[in-house]
XYZ file of C-alpha atoms in Angstrom:
703
model
C -0.032 0.161 -0.435
C 2.805 2.258 0.691
C 4.572 1.716 -2.692
C 1.397 2.505 -4.140
C 1.222 5.649 -2.337
C 4.457 6.618 -3.803
C 4.101 5.865 -7.195
C 0.535 7.734 -7.512
C 2.783 10.805 -5.816
C 5.546 10.370 -8.020
C 3.310 10.321 -10.813
C 1.075 13.078 -9.427
C 4.628 14.958 -9.254
C 5.544 14.517 -13.056
C 2.473 15.565 -14.317
C 2.807 19.102 -12.357
C 6.102 19.324 -13.985
C 4.537 18.663 -17.490
C 1.575 21.074 -17.022
C 4.106 23.673 -15.766
C 5.529 23.545 -19.639
C 4.004 24.477 -22.401
C 2.916 21.396 -24.952
C 5.946 20.197 -27.025
C 5.831 21.644 -30.572
C 5.651 20.019 -33.679
C 8.605 20.771 -36.155
C 7.908 21.424 -39.479
C 9.980 22.434 -42.615
C 11.448 26.118 -42.836
C 8.224 27.923 -44.707
C 5.673 25.654 -43.456
C 3.157 28.079 -41.222
C 1.709 26.833 -38.909
C -0.947 27.889 -35.949
C 0.374 27.972 -33.131
C -1.720 28.067 -29.248
C -1.619 31.962 -29.136
C -3.382 31.785 -32.679
C -0.134 33.233 -34.277
C 1.290 31.914 -37.287
C 4.617 30.333 -36.947
C 7.387 28.805 -38.665
C 9.567 25.892 -37.237
C 11.895 23.219 -38.701
C 10.500 19.710 -39.898
C 11.530 16.123 -40.007
C 14.746 15.415 -41.714
C 14.272 15.303 -45.681
C 14.769 11.829 -47.151
C 18.545 10.489 -47.279
C 19.779 8.504 -50.651
C 20.169 9.824 -54.252
C 17.524 11.749 -55.539
C 16.327 10.985 -59.124
C 13.489 12.901 -61.254
C 10.401 11.915 -59.934
C 11.671 9.421 -57.470
C 9.861 9.800 -54.218
C 10.185 8.801 -50.087
C 8.301 8.869 -46.890
C 9.488 9.723 -43.543
C 8.028 9.516 -40.624
C 6.358 12.771 -38.628
C 8.065 13.603 -35.613
C 7.360 12.522 -32.296
C 3.879 12.993 -30.591
C 2.239 13.142 -34.487
C 0.797 10.487 -36.106
C 1.422 10.081 -39.756
C 3.815 10.426 -42.396
C 5.640 13.011 -44.825
C 5.840 12.153 -48.281
C 8.796 14.032 -50.697
C 9.144 13.960 -54.291
C 12.315 14.612 -56.105
C 12.535 17.658 -58.328
C 15.304 19.086 -60.090
C 17.701 16.901 -57.950
C 15.857 18.145 -54.725
C 13.433 16.878 -52.115
C 10.505 18.703 -51.667
C 7.516 18.155 -49.575
C 4.500 16.900 -51.224
C 2.110 15.562 -49.050
C 2.285 15.554 -44.692
C -0.436 13.691 -42.902
C 1.111 14.557 -39.677
C -2.095 14.644 -37.039
C -2.193 15.203 -33.075
C -5.933 15.265 -33.252
C -8.194 12.499 -32.912
C -11.476 11.696 -31.372
C -9.832 10.926 -28.082
C -7.828 14.282 -28.141
C -10.726 16.625 -28.691
C -12.750 15.283 -25.216
C -9.077 14.790 -23.143
C -9.508 17.803 -21.044
C -13.448 16.952 -20.138
C -14.125 14.787 -16.625
C -16.287 11.846 -16.461
C -15.339 10.748 -19.811
C -16.720 7.514 -20.214
C -13.276 6.803 -22.412
C -10.821 7.270 -19.417
C -9.942 6.687 -16.315
C -10.727 9.963 -13.328
C -6.749 10.537 -14.100
C -7.177 10.949 -17.565
C -8.247 14.478 -17.991
C -4.683 14.846 -16.853
C -2.615 12.452 -19.159
C -0.685 15.297 -21.427
C -0.826 14.663 -25.210
C 2.256 12.998 -25.789
C 1.217 10.220 -23.530
C -1.678 9.481 -25.247
C -2.014 6.033 -26.710
C -2.361 7.085 -30.829
C -2.258 2.967 -31.834
C -5.826 2.555 -31.883
C -7.714 5.974 -32.055
C -11.170 6.432 -32.404
C -12.981 6.718 -36.038
C -13.715 10.153 -37.026
C -17.251 8.922 -37.487
C -17.816 8.138 -33.916
C -17.490 12.066 -32.771
C -21.054 13.075 -33.504
C -21.871 10.296 -30.371
C -19.198 11.971 -28.103
C -20.356 15.522 -29.016
C -23.771 14.866 -28.073
C -23.158 13.391 -25.060
C -20.647 16.325 -24.155
C -21.803 19.472 -25.482
C -24.868 18.656 -27.337
C -25.747 22.550 -26.844
C -22.829 24.619 -28.516
C -20.154 22.162 -29.544
C -18.014 24.242 -27.303
C -16.345 21.559 -25.925
C -14.137 20.445 -29.054
C -13.085 24.682 -29.416
C -10.250 24.669 -26.994
C -8.661 21.713 -28.295
C -8.883 22.308 -31.709
C -8.071 26.247 -31.539
C -4.804 25.067 -29.449
C -3.725 22.332 -31.926
C -1.299 23.185 -34.976
C -2.495 23.702 -38.355
C -0.530 21.077 -39.996
C -1.628 19.812 -42.907
C -2.728 16.482 -41.156
C -4.870 18.011 -38.922
C -6.312 20.510 -41.282
C -7.664 17.401 -42.840
C -8.970 15.949 -39.672
C -11.248 19.221 -38.889
C -12.603 19.212 -42.326
C -13.551 15.351 -41.520
C -14.987 16.938 -38.181
C -17.186 19.424 -39.489
C -18.192 17.302 -42.199
C -19.337 14.577 -39.798
C -21.115 17.260 -37.987
C -23.028 18.679 -40.707
C -24.128 15.173 -41.615
C -25.447 13.644 -37.795
C -25.730 17.075 -35.994
C -27.824 19.289 -37.836
C -31.299 18.615 -36.777
C -31.409 21.663 -34.728
C -28.778 24.362 -35.591
C -28.870 27.367 -33.002
C -27.042 30.264 -32.926
C -24.814 28.943 -30.693
C -24.138 25.666 -32.504
C -23.446 28.035 -35.573
C -20.680 29.879 -33.522
C -18.724 26.984 -32.400
C -19.058 25.739 -35.532
C -17.621 28.580 -37.711
C -15.020 29.233 -34.871
C -13.614 25.448 -35.950
C -14.083 25.992 -39.675
C -12.231 29.697 -38.806
C -9.047 27.873 -37.510
C -8.231 26.318 -40.391
C -8.806 29.245 -43.287
C -6.775 31.276 -40.938
C -3.990 33.021 -44.286
C -1.407 32.021 -42.402
C -1.926 28.225 -42.632
C -3.464 28.300 -45.952
C 0.035 26.922 -47.798
C -0.481 23.855 -45.271
C -3.547 23.056 -47.875
C -1.098 21.965 -50.597
C 0.006 18.979 -48.733
C -3.012 17.288 -48.177
C -3.384 14.225 -49.761
C -7.120 14.550 -50.568
C -7.446 17.537 -52.844
C -11.302 17.631 -52.360
C -10.758 19.294 -48.650
C -11.810 22.074 -49.883
C -14.671 21.567 -51.655
C -15.624 19.114 -48.816
C -15.238 21.998 -45.973
C -17.444 24.416 -48.211
C -20.081 21.848 -48.688
C -20.487 20.836 -45.270
C -20.720 24.442 -43.767
C -23.379 25.198 -46.721
C -25.350 21.964 -45.556
C -25.165 23.262 -41.673
C -25.931 26.782 -42.501
C -28.916 25.533 -44.078
C -30.679 23.853 -41.541
C -30.107 27.229 -39.220
C -33.266 29.328 -38.707
C -33.046 32.841 -38.137
C -34.791 34.437 -35.015
C -34.233 38.473 -35.618
C -35.116 40.322 -39.004
C -31.227 40.703 -40.137
C -28.774 39.041 -37.926
C -25.127 38.976 -38.039
C -24.847 35.095 -37.238
C -21.110 34.642 -37.073
C -18.209 37.122 -37.287
C -15.211 35.231 -37.789
C -12.080 36.893 -38.916
C -11.915 34.327 -42.247
C -15.692 33.460 -42.078
C -18.684 35.435 -41.481
C -22.372 35.171 -41.992
C -25.572 36.858 -42.545
C -29.075 36.175 -42.593
C -32.459 37.897 -42.739
C -36.045 37.617 -42.877
C -37.832 37.584 -46.733
C -41.069 37.157 -48.574
C -43.602 37.897 -51.488
C -44.047 42.122 -49.882
C -40.391 42.620 -48.990
C -38.745 45.168 -51.388
C -35.173 43.866 -52.674
C -32.897 42.713 -50.080
C -29.209 42.627 -49.970
C -26.569 42.069 -47.617
C -22.833 42.773 -47.851
C -19.508 41.418 -46.665
C -16.358 43.585 -45.979
C -13.187 41.058 -45.245
C -9.823 41.023 -45.114
C -7.706 39.206 -47.499
C -4.017 39.841 -47.341
C -2.204 42.140 -45.285
C -3.633 45.382 -46.075
C -6.207 47.141 -43.901
C -8.935 47.731 -46.140
C -11.072 44.650 -46.422
C -12.677 43.318 -49.831
C -16.448 43.666 -50.537
C -19.030 41.150 -51.890
C -22.634 41.933 -51.432
C -25.531 39.819 -51.843
C -29.015 41.210 -53.775
C -32.578 39.103 -54.026
C -34.042 41.258 -56.955
C -37.622 42.293 -56.350
C -38.868 39.851 -59.198
C -37.538 36.874 -57.391
C -39.248 37.620 -54.143
C -42.698 38.048 -55.668
C -41.955 33.783 -56.200
C -42.309 33.630 -52.150
C -45.432 32.731 -50.109
C -46.638 35.135 -47.774
C -45.438 33.865 -44.675
C -41.728 34.624 -44.195
C -38.979 32.628 -45.555
C -35.438 33.359 -44.886
C -31.905 34.041 -46.837
C -28.611 33.784 -45.145
C -24.971 34.405 -47.026
C -21.874 33.133 -45.987
C -18.385 34.755 -47.317
C -14.803 33.546 -47.264
C -12.069 35.357 -47.709
C -9.416 32.799 -48.103
C -11.398 29.361 -49.658
C -10.957 30.214 -53.037
C -7.068 29.562 -52.533
C -7.614 26.046 -51.657
C -10.966 24.825 -53.694
C -8.879 22.281 -56.437
C -11.122 21.952 -59.412
C -11.894 18.326 -60.224
C -10.762 16.933 -63.471
C -8.873 20.599 -64.540
C -7.521 19.964 -67.950
C -4.752 22.008 -67.269
C -4.023 21.746 -63.618
C -0.841 23.607 -63.767
C -2.507 26.839 -64.787
C -5.437 27.042 -62.201
C -8.243 29.682 -62.531
C -6.992 32.034 -59.608
C -10.273 33.331 -57.511
C -10.480 36.646 -57.721
C -12.772 37.887 -55.073
C -14.833 36.605 -51.997
C -16.306 33.187 -52.132
C -19.699 33.510 -51.468
C -22.419 31.194 -50.469
C -26.057 31.898 -50.314
C -28.526 30.052 -48.822
C -32.535 30.514 -50.549
C -35.951 29.007 -50.748
C -35.945 26.790 -53.465
C -38.143 28.804 -55.215
C -36.054 31.217 -56.094
C -33.657 30.853 -58.962
C -31.760 33.424 -59.848
C -29.570 36.414 -57.508
C -27.096 39.057 -58.090
C -23.644 39.539 -56.595
C -21.319 42.224 -56.458
C -17.276 41.151 -56.371
C -14.527 43.381 -55.627
C -11.350 42.357 -57.221
C -8.724 41.471 -55.369
C -6.313 41.838 -57.513
C -7.388 45.402 -59.392
C -4.585 44.787 -62.651
C -5.835 46.616 -65.300
C -4.881 43.639 -67.672
C -7.307 41.577 -66.023
C -11.089 40.845 -66.825
C -13.082 38.309 -64.291
C -15.186 35.834 -64.873
C -18.730 35.023 -62.790
C -18.598 31.168 -61.804
C -20.452 29.092 -59.497
C -19.332 26.169 -57.628
C -20.628 22.787 -58.643
C -20.595 20.779 -55.349
C -20.807 17.451 -57.356
C -18.254 18.254 -59.810
C -16.024 20.032 -57.826
C -15.164 22.269 -60.133
C -16.163 26.203 -60.984
C -19.009 26.311 -63.667
C -19.214 29.475 -65.798
C -22.734 28.435 -67.586
C -24.475 29.349 -64.319
C -23.571 33.048 -64.392
C -23.668 36.089 -66.365
C -20.782 38.953 -66.028
C -23.200 42.472 -66.418
C -20.535 44.623 -65.018
C -16.695 44.353 -65.237
C -14.634 47.197 -64.152
C -11.250 47.866 -62.877
C -12.317 47.504 -59.491
C -15.315 45.812 -59.649
C -17.866 42.698 -60.949
C -21.530 41.932 -60.958
C -22.527 39.038 -61.650
C -26.405 37.333 -62.220
C -26.335 33.913 -61.432
C -28.706 30.884 -61.326
C -29.046 29.519 -57.681
C -29.831 25.487 -57.195
C -28.975 23.383 -54.598
C -26.204 21.859 -55.871
C -24.679 25.256 -56.994
C -24.861 27.476 -53.646
C -21.241 29.062 -53.655
C -20.432 31.776 -56.141
C -17.035 33.889 -56.858
C -15.416 35.001 -60.097
C -12.081 33.923 -61.551
C -9.248 35.695 -63.254
C -8.573 35.795 -66.661
C -4.782 37.029 -67.210
C -4.648 35.744 -70.864
C -7.472 38.294 -71.621
C -5.944 41.921 -71.854
C -8.285 44.773 -70.638
C -6.185 48.152 -72.348
C -7.914 50.781 -73.754
C -5.739 51.579 -76.342
C -6.931 48.222 -77.274
C -10.731 49.125 -77.397
C -9.593 52.741 -79.420
C -7.408 50.909 -82.075
C -10.380 48.368 -82.223
C -13.278 50.864 -82.873
C -11.213 53.662 -84.822
C -9.716 50.842 -86.940
C -13.184 49.111 -87.552
C -14.436 52.590 -88.610
C -11.832 53.136 -91.279
C -12.279 49.505 -92.227
C -16.086 49.596 -92.992
C -15.655 52.656 -94.844
C -12.527 51.587 -96.799
C -14.546 48.614 -97.962
C -17.565 50.419 -98.666
C -15.349 52.988 -101.159
C -13.562 49.541 -102.231
C -17.070 48.306 -103.303
C -17.755 51.074 -105.007
C -14.457 51.639 -106.998
C -14.640 47.813 -108.171
C -18.409 48.505 -109.748
C -17.258 52.172 -111.452
C -14.075 50.657 -113.229
C -15.310 46.838 -113.313
C -15.745 46.798 -117.535
C -12.601 48.253 -117.839
C -10.200 45.915 -115.959
C -11.778 42.553 -116.398
C -10.234 41.735 -119.615
C -9.221 38.628 -118.925
C -10.093 35.692 -116.914
C -7.731 35.923 -114.533
C -7.937 39.322 -114.061
C -11.340 38.881 -113.923
C -11.056 36.264 -111.373
C -8.723 38.839 -109.265
C -11.169 41.521 -108.994
C -14.267 38.842 -108.236
C -12.186 37.685 -104.999
C -11.392 41.290 -104.113
C -15.026 42.132 -104.502
C -16.177 39.036 -102.014
C -13.140 39.790 -99.891
C -14.669 43.006 -99.146
C -17.919 41.996 -99.065
C -17.232 39.163 -96.662
C -15.198 41.170 -94.158
C -17.476 44.396 -94.408
C -20.290 42.399 -93.549
C -18.161 40.196 -90.383
C -17.506 43.402 -89.185
C -20.986 44.555 -89.213
C -22.084 41.507 -87.358
C -19.055 41.653 -84.968
C -19.973 45.466 -83.820
C -23.834 44.016 -83.483
C -22.146 41.195 -80.890
C -20.600 43.444 -79.227
C -22.986 45.677 -78.448
C -25.334 43.247 -77.701
C -26.051 42.442 -74.028
C -26.751 38.687 -73.863
C -29.737 37.664 -71.860
C -31.876 34.219 -71.267
C -34.433 35.450 -73.007
C -32.386 36.836 -75.966
C -30.183 33.444 -76.296
C -31.362 32.501 -79.547
C -30.715 36.164 -81.238
C -27.343 35.600 -79.715
C -26.845 32.440 -81.569
C -27.721 33.998 -84.733
C -25.002 36.736 -83.968
C -22.605 34.145 -83.533
C -23.502 32.233 -86.377
C -23.275 34.845 -88.894
C -19.715 36.315 -87.126
C -18.373 32.717 -87.503
C -19.555 32.704 -91.201
C -18.525 35.753 -92.781
C -14.906 35.756 -91.174
C -14.678 31.955 -92.501
C -15.646 33.072 -95.554
C -13.269 35.889 -95.464
C -10.707 33.696 -95.175
C -11.683 31.120 -97.222
C -11.710 33.823 -100.411
C -8.372 34.176 -99.576
C -7.229 31.124 -99.824
C -8.923 30.651 -103.629
C -6.904 33.595 -104.495
C -3.955 32.481 -103.160
C -4.584 29.397 -105.633
C -5.315 31.425 -108.323
C -2.182 33.130 -107.836
C -0.480 29.790 -107.922
C -2.527 29.216 -111.082
C -1.603 32.070 -112.893
C 2.177 31.410 -112.512
C 2.571 27.880 -113.389
C -0.031 27.573 -115.958
C 0.075 29.791 -119.031
C -0.720 28.050 -122.344
C -3.886 25.907 -120.862
C -6.981 27.897 -119.505
C -9.690 27.246 -117.417
C -13.186 28.499 -118.404
C -14.815 31.311 -116.228
C -18.000 29.862 -115.275
C -15.774 26.529 -113.653
C -13.536 28.782 -111.763
C -16.399 30.624 -110.889
C -18.307 27.364 -110.097
C -15.058 26.685 -107.926
C -14.834 30.009 -106.135
C -17.981 30.172 -104.550
C -17.922 26.382 -103.271
C -14.188 27.551 -101.358
C -15.708 31.027 -100.701
C -18.683 30.540 -99.090
C -19.862 26.521 -99.564
C -16.721 25.446 -97.022
C -17.585 28.258 -94.005
C -21.134 27.490 -94.513
C -20.536 23.954 -93.865
C -18.299 24.507 -90.946
C -20.834 26.756 -89.078
C -23.564 24.591 -89.881
C -21.595 21.523 -88.016
C -20.326 23.520 -85.181
C -24.051 24.900 -84.652
C -25.518 21.784 -84.707
C -23.337 19.762 -82.134
C -23.012 22.434 -79.681
C -26.053 24.348 -79.528
C -27.840 21.206 -78.098
C -25.780 21.404 -75.023
C -25.822 24.834 -74.726
C -22.074 24.878 -75.276
C -21.852 27.322 -78.819
C -21.344 30.035 -77.375
C -19.158 32.216 -74.496
C -20.462 34.061 -71.253
C -20.721 37.539 -71.740
C -20.416 37.561 -75.280
C -22.118 36.651 -78.742
C -19.033 34.300 -79.893
C -17.683 31.025 -80.016
C -17.070 29.035 -76.804
C -13.766 27.734 -75.301
C -13.990 26.794 -72.069
C -16.665 24.225 -72.093
C -17.211 22.577 -75.967
C -13.585 24.485 -77.512
C -16.209 25.046 -80.620
C -13.773 28.107 -81.399
C -11.330 25.434 -82.743
C -14.059 25.712 -85.628
C -12.683 29.332 -86.870
C -9.453 28.592 -85.236
C -8.046 25.331 -86.843
C -9.460 26.638 -90.636
C -8.074 29.801 -90.544
C -4.819 29.034 -88.849
C -4.158 26.252 -91.976
C -5.562 29.041 -94.604
C -2.523 31.919 -92.930
C -0.170 28.862 -93.185
C -0.808 27.826 -96.754
C -1.370 31.780 -97.881
C 1.944 32.230 -96.473
C 3.884 29.394 -99.131
C 1.953 31.349 -101.796
C 3.977 34.430 -100.846
C 7.037 32.493 -100.621
C 6.030 30.899 -104.335
C 5.760 34.212 -105.690
C 8.773 36.190 -104.054
C 10.916 33.241 -105.777
C 9.058 33.187 -109.046
C 9.987 37.216 -109.086
C 13.579 36.787 -108.472
C 14.649 36.255 -112.105
C 18.589 36.313 -111.877
C 20.408 37.055 -114.756
C 24.495 36.337 -116.048
C 25.996 39.852 -115.315
C 23.676 41.498 -113.533
C 24.053 44.935 -112.238
C 23.761 45.809 -108.801
C 20.881 48.138 -109.794
C 18.831 45.014 -111.190
C 19.473 43.586 -108.111
C 18.241 46.499 -106.427
C 14.921 46.334 -108.685
C 14.247 42.522 -107.587
C 14.591 43.372 -104.364
C 12.048 46.134 -104.362
C 9.769 44.108 -106.506
C 9.806 41.133 -104.204
C 9.296 43.548 -101.341
C 6.600 45.280 -103.677
C 4.379 41.679 -104.315
C 5.060 40.850 -100.061
C 3.837 43.584 -98.927
C 1.108 43.866 -101.281
C 0.171 40.018 -100.517
C 0.129 40.306 -96.853
C -3.107 41.795 -96.197
C -5.024 40.404 -99.288
C -3.937 37.006 -98.140
C -4.479 37.404 -94.199
C -1.381 37.061 -93.300
C -1.719 39.651 -90.720
C -3.819 37.541 -89.106
C -0.752 35.201 -87.812
C 0.398 37.721 -85.178
C -3.323 36.429 -83.431
C -0.851 33.508 -82.598
C 1.431 35.165 -79.818
C -1.262 36.987 -78.472
C -2.916 33.514 -76.937
C 0.472 32.561 -75.005
C 0.201 33.437 -71.704
C 2.090 36.627 -70.876
C 2.618 37.437 -74.225
C 3.486 41.277 -74.233
C 1.574 43.921 -74.772
C 2.843 45.382 -77.614
C 1.417 42.117 -79.679
C -1.665 42.733 -78.842
C -1.309 46.588 -79.786
C 0.033 45.048 -83.521
C -2.474 42.238 -83.558
C -5.142 44.904 -83.444
C -3.427 47.587 -85.790
C -3.370 44.964 -88.009
C -6.790 43.199 -88.120
C -8.580 46.530 -87.262
C -7.519 48.101 -90.586
C -7.309 45.295 -92.701
C -9.998 46.448 -94.724
C -8.133 49.841 -95.394
C -5.246 47.468 -96.511
C -7.641 46.088 -98.427
C -8.220 49.380 -100.303
C -4.893 50.109 -100.449
C -3.301 47.173 -101.762
C -6.100 45.661 -103.693
C -7.735 48.824 -105.757
C -5.969 52.239 -105.025
C -2.312 50.995 -105.661
C -3.499 48.904 -108.872
C -2.487 51.234 -112.015
C -5.081 49.949 -114.546
C -7.916 50.884 -112.008
C -6.079 53.801 -111.248
C -5.902 54.376 -115.191
C -9.823 53.803 -115.445
C -11.165 56.002 -112.971
C -9.300 58.748 -114.546
C -10.736 57.871 -118.139
C -14.249 57.745 -116.372
C -13.460 61.348 -115.065
C -12.016 62.610 -118.106
C -14.031 63.519 -121.430
C -16.069 61.490 -123.161
C -13.547 61.789 -126.162
C -10.623 60.592 -124.077
C -12.665 57.609 -122.536
C -13.617 56.920 -126.201
C -10.062 57.244 -127.376
C -8.664 55.147 -124.414
C -11.470 52.133 -125.090
C -9.687 51.840 -128.421
C -6.454 51.597 -127.468
C -7.311 49.057 -124.822
C -8.985 47.182 -127.202
C -6.317 47.189 -130.158
C -3.708 46.045 -127.336
C -5.792 42.876 -126.503
C -6.444 42.101 -129.957
C -2.425 42.164 -131.222
C -1.745 40.693 -127.293
C -3.691 36.841 -127.335
C -2.822 34.439 -124.252
C 0.914 33.832 -124.748
C 3.062 34.101 -122.569
C 5.610 35.783 -124.730
C 3.639 38.311 -125.751
C 2.865 39.812 -122.081
C -1.090 40.237 -122.009
C -0.694 37.447 -119.019
C 1.750 39.702 -117.476
C 3.078 38.812 -114.164
C 0.872 41.435 -112.431
C -2.602 39.342 -113.956
C -0.844 35.943 -112.479
C 0.291 37.237 -109.128
C -2.801 39.418 -108.608
C -0.344 42.494 -108.034
C 0.653 45.665 -109.719
């Protein structure tokens, strides 16, 4: 008996010594930010890295430091071991309740047992936590808060807390009171601190962020509001507000202001329930609850993301809304975190089943440098919304001015071009080649003019749900006429090759016309109709916020990009052929002759470049992420003014057209004399290549 008393005394003395010191701290790798007992981030050293040779893509694992279960995984990258995963956790069902008295799981001495003495070999499964909470603190869940907040936010502990909250929302959400909401959100706030967000990257389960969001939404859905307007919870990294609504209520809204970075100013987010939606509600009061997260967007990992190396960055608060089922649409206002002039925003909703951002459920109604307004559809699986940053799209007033001025000049130039062609038509189409050349120029001008008109209609058209069919029409004709532009350029290039290579045998004019219209309008029609037929049934024809081909979902834009780029490549080869054909070296040629050849080649290349659409090749550079703004400006200049270039190089610099215009403007006697001279020249020349009627200018389509 005496020895037993001595043993108990020694144990008590040992425990008193242990309790007089802080808990042992986890050693984490340099750069990993943790949450200490005081709630302040700290950086400590982790278990030593793997030993042995580091070869590309090899991996290894190390056990966690003392007092933690789990392991740390490493992968070899650049001949250096880098941490890839971590499951180190000090939390378990037992440790959550170790400070409670009269716990059935432990003896009387259990409340005084320090953390590192607890047996981790056979912990209780997390699924049992709801039963223990229900037994120990059924009214407010407060019994778990201190242990959670004092735990260090390692990746393993974060994963454990996510499972804990998921378990509570599944089994303990029958009667959610404000006290329970506050406890629940205090626990969630601990792992959403911006100082510990980097540790989420090492959680093996990449769906942890989505699970947390869904659990919070589900738990808040069971809450019943008592007052007219309630600030339900007000944590640093998760806030909740609620209000009563009914069909007689005017437009209702609530806003959030939360700190995202280290700046003192908060980022704003607003939820507005439109009046027309409130009319759908019954007379009795209903509830609307909003939840805002400033840091959660950084940890939401999209499942099946096509390019995981380029994640879509959230650029505002993540806002969840819980509404009556009759309400289907809601308006959000998001302040941008990154207010760079070179970024646009895309309104999105988080699809809880697909675990990814869905851009099909929201429409961007306003996008300025600082804020975005979104009109979104609300369902049981689409309760959370935000804005994504699109770094590849350039928002610059210079580009807007260039496009606006360039399109105006192009449209005017194309109209002048068609008027000139109609005025001199009978005087310049004297051979089959020249006739088809001017047919090409006329159809290129008509296609580009019509495409520009549809482009302007689409740019100034605010697409809404009830105008979906009209937006389909705008997109279809824009697609069709831009394709027609390229295919007529292709036919002109083939015509140039035909004029260069085929001298003695000529195709009939009617046959050439049939081929030209089949290529110029037939091929674009087939492509445009096929694209509509495939993508429209699944609502994947157009992109959101613009009447143009979709890229994010169905890649319908490829139906324009692939033909256009292939035609540009073919036409580039044709220009090279013309340049080689223009160079006619002779034995003993002088320097002046060489200069004349260089000038002739440069003239042909400069003339053919806009007429064959080679300027569109600069569009490839604008598709590359991080491309300098200068490439966007060059691309906008060359293509916005393409109509002017067609007028200049296709019409004005053609000396035959200028001569014909002078004859039209001269006296009737002069016009008659000029016509006689032209007729006499044609009769004496014929088709012979040596005679010169089919000159290199006619064959190449240049003057």
